[in-house]
């Protein structure tokens, strides 16, 4: 992946994968089912080994050297042993089991890479009892906290951090009883790139099965960014198939002036980014949809030949050699890195 050059900016979007499919927990018909389902998910989370996957993700960042990185599913897992929730307690779990952000930053630092978190927003925060076999009673409480994070390279000045959950979210009753909110959100910074200010935004929208919520979230984001005083780079996991086959979100973003960089630079390549199997053990790629996208708006003007000044995009984490030594894919999603060239007139402002 070449250096972006004096007028260039390299960006990366990466869903880190929380480590297991939690849909069975969300769909549980009774509270009695939760500990067994949560215990199975916790075993999968441990088996999908984020510390090992973080090494592969750090290698991707080392290879592409993005100025800015948008991260989704930057999970924080905390545990309480023994469980108090199993007997009706409500004390929150506080012992950190996995902090995906710190693990990834440590892997980057070990490679001599200078990155820091410059913006973060906390989204879903849910705790459930899990049968894990842990002494003394066999049950632990597992607390899942989801975050959106932006990383900036050490030589990038990034300020005005912003972020929030969307007003539209998925409200459910866990086990048919306990109300929970599954929140999605966005995070943004204004960054000095190639001598100019660019608004860099990362998001993670609701899944396609809940299309009305997803569409409302995207429309909220479109409205939030409509009056941006700076050109916008918007990337993330949009959970909306780019071919338009599932939800209108992609089309709505396009209608609002957002240009899909991959489409412009690879018009005949589907560029699939989702999804590997739950335990990340598939031997060959299992990607069938393009959900992870880099959009640009305003100064990144589109011409018939593509983006003015040119653009190069690559899919990461979609080749067998990208896997960890134990054969795990870096995430259930592939990532997308884009090398964007600002138009000369803009770059000289």
Short mmCIF file of C-alpha atoms in Angstrom, two decimals:
data_model
loop_
_atom_site.label_atom_id
_atom_site.label_comp_id
_atom_site.label_asym_id
_atom_site.label_seq_id
_atom_site.Cartn_x
_atom_site.Cartn_y
_atom_site.Cartn_z
CA UNK A 1 0.00 0.00 0.00
CA UNK A 2 1.80 3.16 -1.15
CA UNK A 3 2.45 6.26 0.91
CA UNK A 4 -0.40 8.75 0.51
CA UNK A 5 1.95 11.57 -0.52
CA UNK A 6 1.82 15.26 0.27
CA UNK A 7 -1.84 15.69 -0.74
CA UNK A 8 -3.00 12.30 0.40
CA UNK A 9 -4.82 10.84 3.35
CA UNK A 10 -5.05 7.16 4.22
CA UNK A 11 -7.99 5.92 6.29
CA UNK A 12 -9.09 2.53 7.56
CA UNK A 13 -12.37 1.13 8.83
CA UNK A 14 -12.27 -2.01 10.98
CA UNK A 15 -14.99 -3.87 12.84
CA UNK A 16 -13.04 -5.71 15.57
CA UNK A 17 -15.77 -8.36 16.15
CA UNK A 18 -17.02 -8.84 19.68
CA UNK A 19 -16.01 -12.50 19.46
CA UNK A 20 -19.27 -14.46 19.32
CA UNK A 21 -22.80 -14.43 17.94
CA UNK A 22 -24.99 -13.07 20.72
CA UNK A 23 -28.26 -13.43 18.80
CA UNK A 24 -29.21 -16.59 20.75
CA UNK A 25 -28.97 -14.61 24.00
CA UNK A 26 -30.99 -11.74 22.58
CA UNK A 27 -33.61 -14.20 21.34
CA UNK A 28 -33.89 -16.20 24.57
CA UNK A 29 -37.50 -16.94 25.45
CA UNK A 30 -36.95 -17.05 29.21
CA UNK A 31 -34.45 -15.83 31.79
CA UNK A 32 -33.69 -19.45 32.67
CA UNK A 33 -32.09 -19.89 29.24
CA UNK A 34 -29.69 -16.96 29.63
CA UNK A 35 -26.88 -18.48 31.77
CA UNK A 36 -26.37 -21.45 29.46
CA UNK A 37 -26.46 -19.33 26.30
CA UNK A 38 -24.17 -16.70 27.82
CA UNK A 39 -21.76 -19.39 28.98
CA UNK A 40 -21.55 -20.79 25.46
CA UNK A 41 -20.97 -17.30 24.03
CA UNK A 42 -18.24 -16.61 26.61
CA UNK A 43 -16.47 -19.82 25.62
CA UNK A 44 -16.56 -18.71 21.98
CA UNK A 45 -15.29 -15.24 22.89
CA UNK A 46 -12.31 -16.83 24.61
CA UNK A 47 -11.72 -19.21 21.69
CA UNK A 48 -11.79 -16.40 19.13
CA UNK A 49 -8.87 -14.96 21.09
CA UNK A 50 -8.83 -11.22 20.59
CA UNK A 51 -5.24 -10.84 21.89
CA UNK A 52 -4.07 -13.04 18.99
CA UNK A 53 -6.37 -11.34 16.50
CA UNK A 54 -5.10 -7.95 17.63
CA UNK A 55 -1.65 -8.94 16.42
CA UNK A 56 -3.05 -9.52 12.92
CA UNK A 57 -5.01 -6.28 13.06
CA UNK A 58 -1.89 -4.40 14.14
CA UNK A 59 -0.05 -5.92 11.18
CA UNK A 60 -2.73 -4.48 8.88
CA UNK A 61 -2.24 -1.04 10.37
CA UNK A 62 1.54 -1.40 10.09
CA UNK A 63 1.16 -2.28 6.41
CA UNK A 64 -1.18 0.59 5.53
CA UNK A 65 -0.11 3.30 8.04
CA UNK A 66 -3.49 5.08 8.02
CA UNK A 67 -3.68 8.64 9.27
CA UNK A 68 -7.03 7.84 10.90
CA UNK A 69 -8.76 4.59 11.83
CA UNK A 70 -12.46 4.09 12.55
CA UNK A 71 -13.07 1.12 14.84
CA UNK A 72 -16.37 -0.61 15.58
CA UNK A 73 -17.16 -3.24 18.25
CA UNK A 74 -14.28 -2.03 20.41
CA UNK A 75 -15.49 -4.27 23.17
CA UNK A 76 -14.80 -4.10 26.89
CA UNK A 77 -15.58 -7.29 28.79
CA UNK A 78 -15.77 -7.25 32.58
CA UNK A 79 -16.57 -10.13 34.90
CA UNK A 80 -17.84 -10.69 38.40
CA UNK A 81 -17.02 -13.95 40.19
CA UNK A 82 -19.14 -15.40 41.62
CA UNK A 83 -22.24 -14.09 39.91
CA UNK A 84 -24.60 -12.02 41.99
CA UNK A 85 -27.11 -11.61 39.16
CA UNK A 86 -27.96 -15.31 39.35
CA UNK A 87 -29.45 -14.67 42.81
CA UNK A 88 -31.01 -11.31 41.95
CA UNK A 89 -28.09 -9.01 42.74
CA UNK A 90 -27.42 -5.85 40.79
CA UNK A 91 -23.79 -4.93 41.51
CA UNK A 92 -22.01 -4.25 38.20
CA UNK A 93 -19.06 -6.36 37.10
CA UNK A 94 -15.80 -4.37 37.29
CA UNK A 95 -12.92 -6.82 36.76
CA UNK A 96 -11.57 -6.34 33.24
CA UNK A 97 -11.26 -9.57 31.25
CA UNK A 98 -10.64 -8.07 27.80
CA UNK A 99 -10.27 -4.42 26.83
CA UNK A 100 -10.06 -4.57 23.04
CA UNK A 101 -8.82 -0.98 22.79
CA UNK A 102 -5.90 -1.40 25.17
CA UNK A 103 -4.99 -4.77 23.66
CA UNK A 104 -4.86 -3.28 20.15
CA UNK A 105 -2.95 -0.17 21.25
CA UNK A 106 -0.40 -2.38 23.00
CA UNK A 107 0.03 -4.44 19.82
CA UNK A 108 0.58 -1.25 17.81
CA UNK A 109 3.09 0.10 20.33
CA UNK A 110 5.00 -3.19 20.22
CA UNK A 111 5.52 -2.53 16.50
CA UNK A 112 6.79 0.98 17.14
CA UNK A 113 3.58 2.51 15.79
CA UNK A 114 2.37 5.72 17.41
CA UNK A 115 -1.44 5.73 17.53
CA UNK A 116 -3.80 7.08 20.15
CA UNK A 117 -7.54 7.07 20.73
CA UNK A 118 -8.74 10.60 19.96
CA UNK A 119 -12.50 10.03 20.20
CA UNK A 120 -14.72 7.38 21.74
CA UNK A 121 -18.39 6.83 22.49
CA UNK A 122 -19.87 4.15 24.75
CA UNK A 123 -22.95 2.39 23.40
CA UNK A 124 -24.61 -0.83 24.64
CA UNK A 125 -23.70 -1.83 28.21
CA UNK A 126 -25.36 -5.10 29.28
CA UNK A 127 -24.55 -7.63 31.99
CA UNK A 128 -25.82 -11.21 32.16
CA UNK A 129 -25.17 -14.27 34.35
CA UNK A 130 -23.26 -17.02 32.59
CA UNK A 131 -22.66 -20.65 33.47
CA UNK A 132 -18.90 -20.92 33.01
CA UNK A 133 -17.98 -23.53 35.60
CA UNK A 134 -15.94 -20.95 37.51
CA UNK A 135 -15.68 -21.69 41.24
CA UNK A 136 -17.19 -21.39 43.74
CA UNK A 137 -20.71 -21.70 42.28
CA UNK A 138 -20.10 -22.19 38.55
CA UNK A 139 -21.62 -18.85 37.53
CA UNK A 140 -20.02 -15.54 36.58
CA UNK A 141 -21.56 -12.27 35.49
CA UNK A 142 -20.30 -11.18 32.08
CA UNK A 143 -20.59 -7.48 31.29
CA UNK A 144 -20.44 -6.43 27.64
CA UNK A 145 -19.71 -2.79 26.79
CA UNK A 146 -19.61 -1.69 23.15
CA UNK A 147 -17.63 1.34 21.99
CA UNK A 148 -16.90 3.24 18.79
CA UNK A 149 -13.35 4.62 18.68
CA UNK A 150 -11.21 6.71 16.36
CA UNK A 151 -7.44 6.24 16.35
CA UNK A 152 -5.12 8.92 15.00
CA UNK A 153 -1.54 8.49 13.93
CA UNK A 154 0.91 10.41 16.09
CA UNK A 155 1.64 13.02 13.42
CA UNK A 156 -2.04 13.87 12.85
CA UNK A 157 -3.61 16.78 14.73
CA UNK A 158 -7.18 15.75 15.59
CA UNK A 159 -9.57 17.80 17.70
CA UNK A 160 -13.22 18.54 18.38
CA UNK A 161 -14.05 14.94 19.34
CA UNK A 162 -17.76 14.22 19.14
CA UNK A 163 -19.94 11.14 19.38
CA UNK A 164 -23.29 9.86 20.56
CA UNK A 165 -25.70 6.95 20.43
CA UNK A 166 -28.44 7.31 17.85
CA UNK A 167 -31.90 8.34 19.04
CA UNK A 168 -33.30 5.26 17.29
CA UNK A 169 -32.25 2.05 18.97
CA UNK A 170 -33.37 -1.54 19.42
CA UNK A 171 -35.36 -2.00 22.63
CA UNK A 172 -35.80 -5.60 23.74
CA UNK A 173 -36.85 -7.61 26.75
CA UNK A 174 -34.04 -10.04 27.57
CA UNK A 175 -35.52 -13.44 28.25
CA UNK A 176 -38.89 -11.82 27.67
CA UNK A 177 -38.55 -9.94 30.97
CA UNK A 178 -35.57 -7.60 31.44
CA UNK A 179 -35.64 -4.44 29.28
CA UNK A 180 -32.38 -3.61 27.48
CA UNK A 181 -31.35 -1.05 24.88
CA UNK A 182 -29.05 -2.15 22.06
CA UNK A 183 -27.45 1.12 21.01
CA UNK A 184 -25.59 2.06 17.86
CA UNK A 185 -23.76 5.31 17.35
CA UNK A 186 -21.21 7.51 15.67
CA UNK A 187 -17.95 9.20 16.59
CA UNK A 188 -16.10 12.04 14.84
CA UNK A 189 -13.06 14.31 14.89
CA UNK A 190 -11.86 17.26 12.87
CA UNK A 191 -8.38 16.43 11.61
CA UNK A 192 -5.65 18.42 9.92
CA UNK A 193 -4.73 16.47 6.81
CA UNK A 194 -2.63 17.66 3.88
CA UNK A 195 -2.82 21.18 5.30
CA UNK A 196 -6.61 21.18 5.47
CA UNK A 197 -9.33 20.34 7.96
CA UNK A 198 -11.44 17.26 7.27
CA UNK A 199 -14.31 15.91 9.37
CA UNK A 200 -13.69 12.20 9.91
CA UNK A 201 -16.68 10.14 11.05
CA UNK A 202 -17.01 6.46 11.94
CA UNK A 203 -20.30 4.68 12.53
CA UNK A 204 -21.91 1.29 13.14
CA UNK A 205 -25.56 1.01 12.15
CA UNK A 206 -28.21 -1.50 13.22
CA UNK A 207 -28.37 -4.81 11.38
CA UNK A 208 -30.43 -5.30 8.23
CA UNK A 209 -33.06 -7.39 10.01
CA UNK A 210 -34.21 -4.20 11.76
CA UNK A 211 -34.26 -2.03 8.66
CA UNK A 212 -36.52 0.79 9.94
CA UNK A 213 -34.16 1.41 12.87
CA UNK A 214 -31.12 1.31 10.61
CA UNK A 215 -32.67 3.74 8.14
CA UNK A 216 -33.61 6.14 10.96
CA UNK A 217 -30.06 6.02 12.30
CA UNK A 218 -28.54 6.76 8.90
CA UNK A 219 -30.98 9.61 8.32
CA UNK A 220 -30.05 11.05 11.72
CA UNK A 221 -26.38 10.93 10.75
CA UNK A 222 -27.05 12.53 7.36
CA UNK A 223 -28.83 15.39 9.13
CA UNK A 224 -26.06 15.77 11.72
CA UNK A 225 -23.40 16.09 9.03
CA UNK A 226 -25.41 18.19 6.58
CA UNK A 227 -23.97 21.49 7.80
CA UNK A 228 -20.39 20.33 8.33
CA UNK A 229 -18.07 23.25 7.56
CA UNK A 230 -15.44 20.77 6.37
CA UNK A 231 -15.28 18.01 3.77
CA UNK A 232 -16.42 14.69 5.24
CA UNK A 233 -14.90 11.23 5.27
CA UNK A 234 -17.60 8.87 6.55
CA UNK A 235 -16.75 5.23 7.06
CA UNK A 236 -17.76 2.25 9.13
CA UNK A 237 -19.91 -0.84 9.25
CA UNK A 238 -23.16 0.34 7.70
CA UNK A 239 -24.85 -3.08 7.84
CA UNK A 240 -26.53 -2.19 4.55
CA UNK A 241 -25.55 -4.29 1.55
CA UNK A 242 -23.98 -1.97 -0.99
CA UNK A 243 -25.93 -3.60 -3.82
CA UNK A 244 -29.16 -2.25 -2.33
CA UNK A 245 -30.65 -5.71 -1.92
CA UNK A 246 -31.43 -5.43 1.80
CA UNK A 247 -32.13 -1.87 3.01
CA UNK A 248 -32.32 1.61 1.44
CA UNK A 249 -29.57 3.02 3.68
CA UNK A 250 -26.79 2.85 1.09
CA UNK A 251 -29.01 4.55 -1.50
CA UNK A 252 -30.02 7.24 0.99
CA UNK A 253 -26.39 8.04 1.73
CA UNK A 254 -25.62 8.21 -1.97
CA UNK A 255 -28.56 10.55 -2.52
CA UNK A 256 -27.20 12.79 0.24
CA UNK A 257 -23.97 13.27 -1.71
CA UNK A 258 -21.77 10.57 -0.23
CA UNK A 259 -19.50 8.84 -2.73
CA UNK A 260 -18.46 5.22 -2.22
CA UNK A 261 -14.71 5.14 -2.81
CA UNK A 262 -14.56 1.39 -3.46
CA UNK A 263 -17.25 1.61 -6.14
CA UNK A 264 -15.35 4.35 -7.94
CA UNK A 265 -12.00 2.60 -7.87
CA UNK A 266 -13.25 -1.00 -8.33
CA UNK A 267 -16.49 -0.73 -10.35
CA UNK A 268 -16.44 -4.41 -11.36
CA UNK A 269 -15.35 -5.91 -8.04
CA UNK A 270 -18.01 -6.65 -5.39
CA UNK A 271 -15.49 -6.04 -2.59
CA UNK A 272 -17.25 -8.25 -0.06
CA UNK A 273 -16.46 -7.61 3.61
CA UNK A 274 -18.90 -9.80 5.55
CA UNK A 275 -18.82 -12.29 7.10
CA UNK A 276 -16.57 -15.11 8.26
CA UNK A 277 -18.14 -17.81 10.44
CA UNK A 278 -18.78 -17.21 14.14
CA UNK A 279 -15.68 -19.00 15.43
CA UNK A 280 -13.49 -17.55 12.62
CA UNK A 281 -12.28 -21.03 11.70
CA UNK A 282 -13.37 -21.19 8.04
CA UNK A 283 -10.43 -22.19 5.86
CA UNK A 284 -11.46 -20.05 2.89
CA UNK A 285 -13.14 -16.63 2.87
CA UNK A 286 -16.89 -16.71 3.50
CA UNK A 287 -17.66 -13.11 2.55
CA UNK A 288 -20.89 -12.49 0.62
CA UNK A 289 -21.87 -8.85 1.28
CA UNK A 290 -20.17 -5.45 1.27
CA UNK A 291 -21.16 -3.72 4.50
CA UNK A 292 -17.93 -1.91 5.42
CA UNK A 293 -17.59 1.22 3.33
CA UNK A 294 -15.57 4.42 2.97
CA UNK A 295 -17.63 7.39 1.77
CA UNK A 296 -16.42 10.91 0.96
CA UNK A 297 -18.33 14.15 0.45
CA UNK A 298 -17.69 17.71 -0.74
CA UNK A 299 -14.05 18.49 -1.63
CA UNK A 300 -13.49 14.92 -2.75
CA UNK A 301 -15.22 15.70 -6.05
CA UNK A 302 -16.18 12.85 -8.34
CA UNK A 303 -15.16 12.83 -11.98
CA UNK A 304 -15.78 10.23 -14.65
CA UNK A 305 -12.39 8.67 -14.01
CA UNK A 306 -13.08 8.31 -10.30
CA UNK A 307 -12.19 10.59 -7.44
CA UNK A 308 -10.43 13.76 -8.51
CA UNK A 309 -6.77 13.28 -7.65
CA UNK A 310 -7.24 9.54 -7.59
CA UNK A 311 -8.01 6.95 -4.94
CA UNK A 312 -6.78 3.51 -4.05
CA UNK A 313 -8.70 1.11 -1.85
CA UNK A 314 -7.91 -2.36 -0.57
CA UNK A 315 -9.79 -5.03 1.35
CA UNK A 316 -7.94 -6.36 4.41
CA UNK A 317 -8.44 -9.64 6.24
CA UNK A 318 -9.92 -11.54 3.30
CA UNK A 319 -7.02 -13.81 2.31
CA UNK A 320 -5.96 -17.01 4.09
CA UNK A 321 -2.51 -15.57 4.77
CA UNK A 322 -4.16 -12.79 6.80
CA UNK A 323 -5.14 -15.27 9.53
CA UNK A 324 -3.43 -15.73 12.88
CA UNK A 325 -0.91 -18.52 13.46
CA UNK A 326 -3.73 -20.62 14.91
CA UNK A 327 -5.91 -20.09 11.82
CA UNK A 328 -8.30 -17.39 13.04
CA UNK A 329 -9.40 -14.57 10.77
CA UNK A 330 -8.62 -11.12 12.26
CA UNK A 331 -12.36 -10.41 12.53
CA UNK A 332 -15.66 -11.69 11.18
CA UNK A 333 -15.56 -8.67 8.84
CA UNK A 334 -12.86 -7.64 6.42
CA UNK A 335 -11.52 -4.11 6.70
CA UNK A 336 -11.28 -1.40 4.08
CA UNK A 337 -8.30 0.94 3.69
CA UNK A 338 -8.49 3.89 1.33
CA UNK A 339 -5.74 6.16 0.09
CA UNK A 340 -7.43 9.40 -0.97
CA UNK A 341 -5.82 12.27 -2.85
CA UNK A 342 -7.23 15.72 -2.16
CA UNK A 343 -7.87 17.84 -5.27
CA UNK A 344 -5.04 20.34 -5.90
CA UNK A 345 -7.26 23.40 -5.51
CA UNK A 346 -8.48 22.16 -2.16
CA UNK A 347 -5.06 21.04 -0.95
CA UNK A 348 -3.59 24.50 -1.57
CA UNK A 349 -6.28 26.37 0.40
#
